[in-house]
Amino acid sequence: YAGVLDFIQPPLMLGSLLLLPFVFVGIIKDIVILFICAGLVLQFPVTFSVVLKTKKLKYILLILVNFLRAYARGLGLLLGIIRAKMLC
């Protein structure tokens, strides 16, 4: 069920969030932009396969939905780590 992209996206998007407070420090802004752009580009394969399969251009919106989903999964990952540490 889960592919490589499903394991790459959440930490990547979480990294962009965690680096936001430091965006004015040197090269951090470029790293945040890189993470966000990579997160968007990683949505293309699945989205385009759905658009081609259904022949409906409206499914191009999956780029945005899956992009936001990657952030939600990243935050869930962080919460899971925090909760696991609290149980130890």
Short mmCIF file of C-alpha atoms in Angstrom, two decimals:
data_model
loop_
_atom_site.label_atom_id
_atom_site.label_comp_id
_atom_site.label_asym_id
_atom_site.label_seq_id
_atom_site.Cartn_x
_atom_site.Cartn_y
_atom_site.Cartn_z
CA TYR A 1 0.00 0.00 0.00
CA ALA A 2 2.67 2.52 0.98
CA GLY A 3 5.32 3.51 -1.52
CA VAL A 4 8.61 5.32 -1.17
CA LEU A 5 6.96 8.72 -1.53
CA ASP A 6 4.72 7.97 1.45
CA PHE A 7 7.81 7.66 3.61
CA ILE A 8 9.62 10.71 2.19
CA GLN A 9 6.82 13.28 2.20
CA PRO A 10 5.88 13.57 5.91
CA PRO A 11 9.41 14.18 7.24
CA LEU A 12 10.13 16.55 4.35
CA MET A 13 7.05 18.66 5.04
CA LEU A 14 7.62 18.50 8.78
CA GLY A 15 11.16 19.77 8.16
CA SER A 16 9.79 22.76 6.27
CA LEU A 17 7.54 23.59 9.23
CA LEU A 18 10.22 23.15 11.85
CA LEU A 19 12.63 25.37 9.93
CA LEU A 20 10.16 28.25 9.50
CA PRO A 21 11.24 30.08 12.69
CA PHE A 22 14.79 30.19 11.31
CA VAL A 23 13.88 31.35 7.80
CA PHE A 24 15.80 34.60 8.24
CA VAL A 25 19.04 32.81 9.14
CA GLY A 26 21.39 32.39 6.19
CA ILE A 27 20.54 29.58 3.82
CA ILE A 28 17.54 28.28 5.82
CA LYS A 29 15.09 30.20 3.61
CA ASP A 30 16.43 28.37 0.56
CA ILE A 31 16.13 25.02 2.32
CA VAL A 32 12.51 25.74 3.31
CA ILE A 33 11.68 26.73 -0.29
CA LEU A 34 13.41 23.58 -1.55
CA PHE A 35 11.44 21.37 0.86
CA ILE A 36 8.13 22.99 -0.12
CA CYS A 37 8.88 22.76 -3.85
CA ALA A 38 9.97 19.14 -3.48
CA GLY A 39 6.78 18.43 -1.56
CA LEU A 40 4.73 19.85 -4.42
CA VAL A 41 6.69 17.99 -7.10
CA LEU A 42 6.30 14.72 -5.23
CA GLN A 43 2.53 15.05 -5.68
CA PHE A 44 2.75 15.02 -9.49
CA PRO A 45 3.10 11.27 -10.23
CA VAL A 46 -0.03 10.16 -8.38
CA THR A 47 -2.05 13.16 -9.49
CA PHE A 48 -1.16 12.80 -13.14
CA SER A 49 -1.87 9.08 -13.08
CA VAL A 50 -5.35 9.81 -11.69
CA VAL A 51 -5.95 12.55 -14.29
CA LEU A 52 -4.82 10.27 -17.12
CA LYS A 53 -6.83 7.33 -15.85
CA THR A 54 -10.07 9.28 -15.34
CA LYS A 55 -9.50 11.76 -18.19
CA LYS A 56 -10.87 14.47 -15.88
CA LEU A 57 -8.73 17.56 -15.41
CA LYS A 58 -10.51 18.48 -12.18
CA TYR A 59 -8.41 15.85 -10.40
CA ILE A 60 -5.38 18.10 -10.84
CA LEU A 61 -6.57 19.54 -7.50
CA LEU A 62 -5.21 16.37 -5.90
CA ILE A 63 -1.82 18.11 -5.96
CA LEU A 64 -3.07 20.57 -3.35
CA VAL A 65 -5.02 17.99 -1.34
CA ASN A 66 -2.11 15.54 -1.18
CA PHE A 67 0.33 18.38 -0.44
CA LEU A 68 -1.73 19.39 2.60
CA ARG A 69 -2.14 15.73 3.52
CA ALA A 70 1.64 15.35 3.63
CA TYR A 71 1.78 18.17 6.20
CA ALA A 72 -0.95 16.50 8.26
CA ARG A 73 0.92 13.19 8.14
CA GLY A 74 4.13 14.94 9.19
CA LEU A 75 2.40 16.52 12.17
CA GLY A 76 0.90 13.15 13.06
CA LEU A 77 4.36 11.62 12.90
CA LEU A 78 5.68 14.28 15.27
CA LEU A 79 2.80 13.79 17.71
CA GLY A 80 3.31 10.03 17.64
CA ILE A 81 7.01 10.44 18.45
CA ILE A 82 6.24 12.84 21.31
CA ARG A 83 3.60 10.50 22.76
CA ALA A 84 5.91 7.49 22.49
CA LYS A 85 8.66 9.38 24.31
CA MET A 86 6.22 10.36 27.05
CA LEU A 87 5.29 6.69 27.59
CA CYS A 88 8.92 5.62 28.03
#
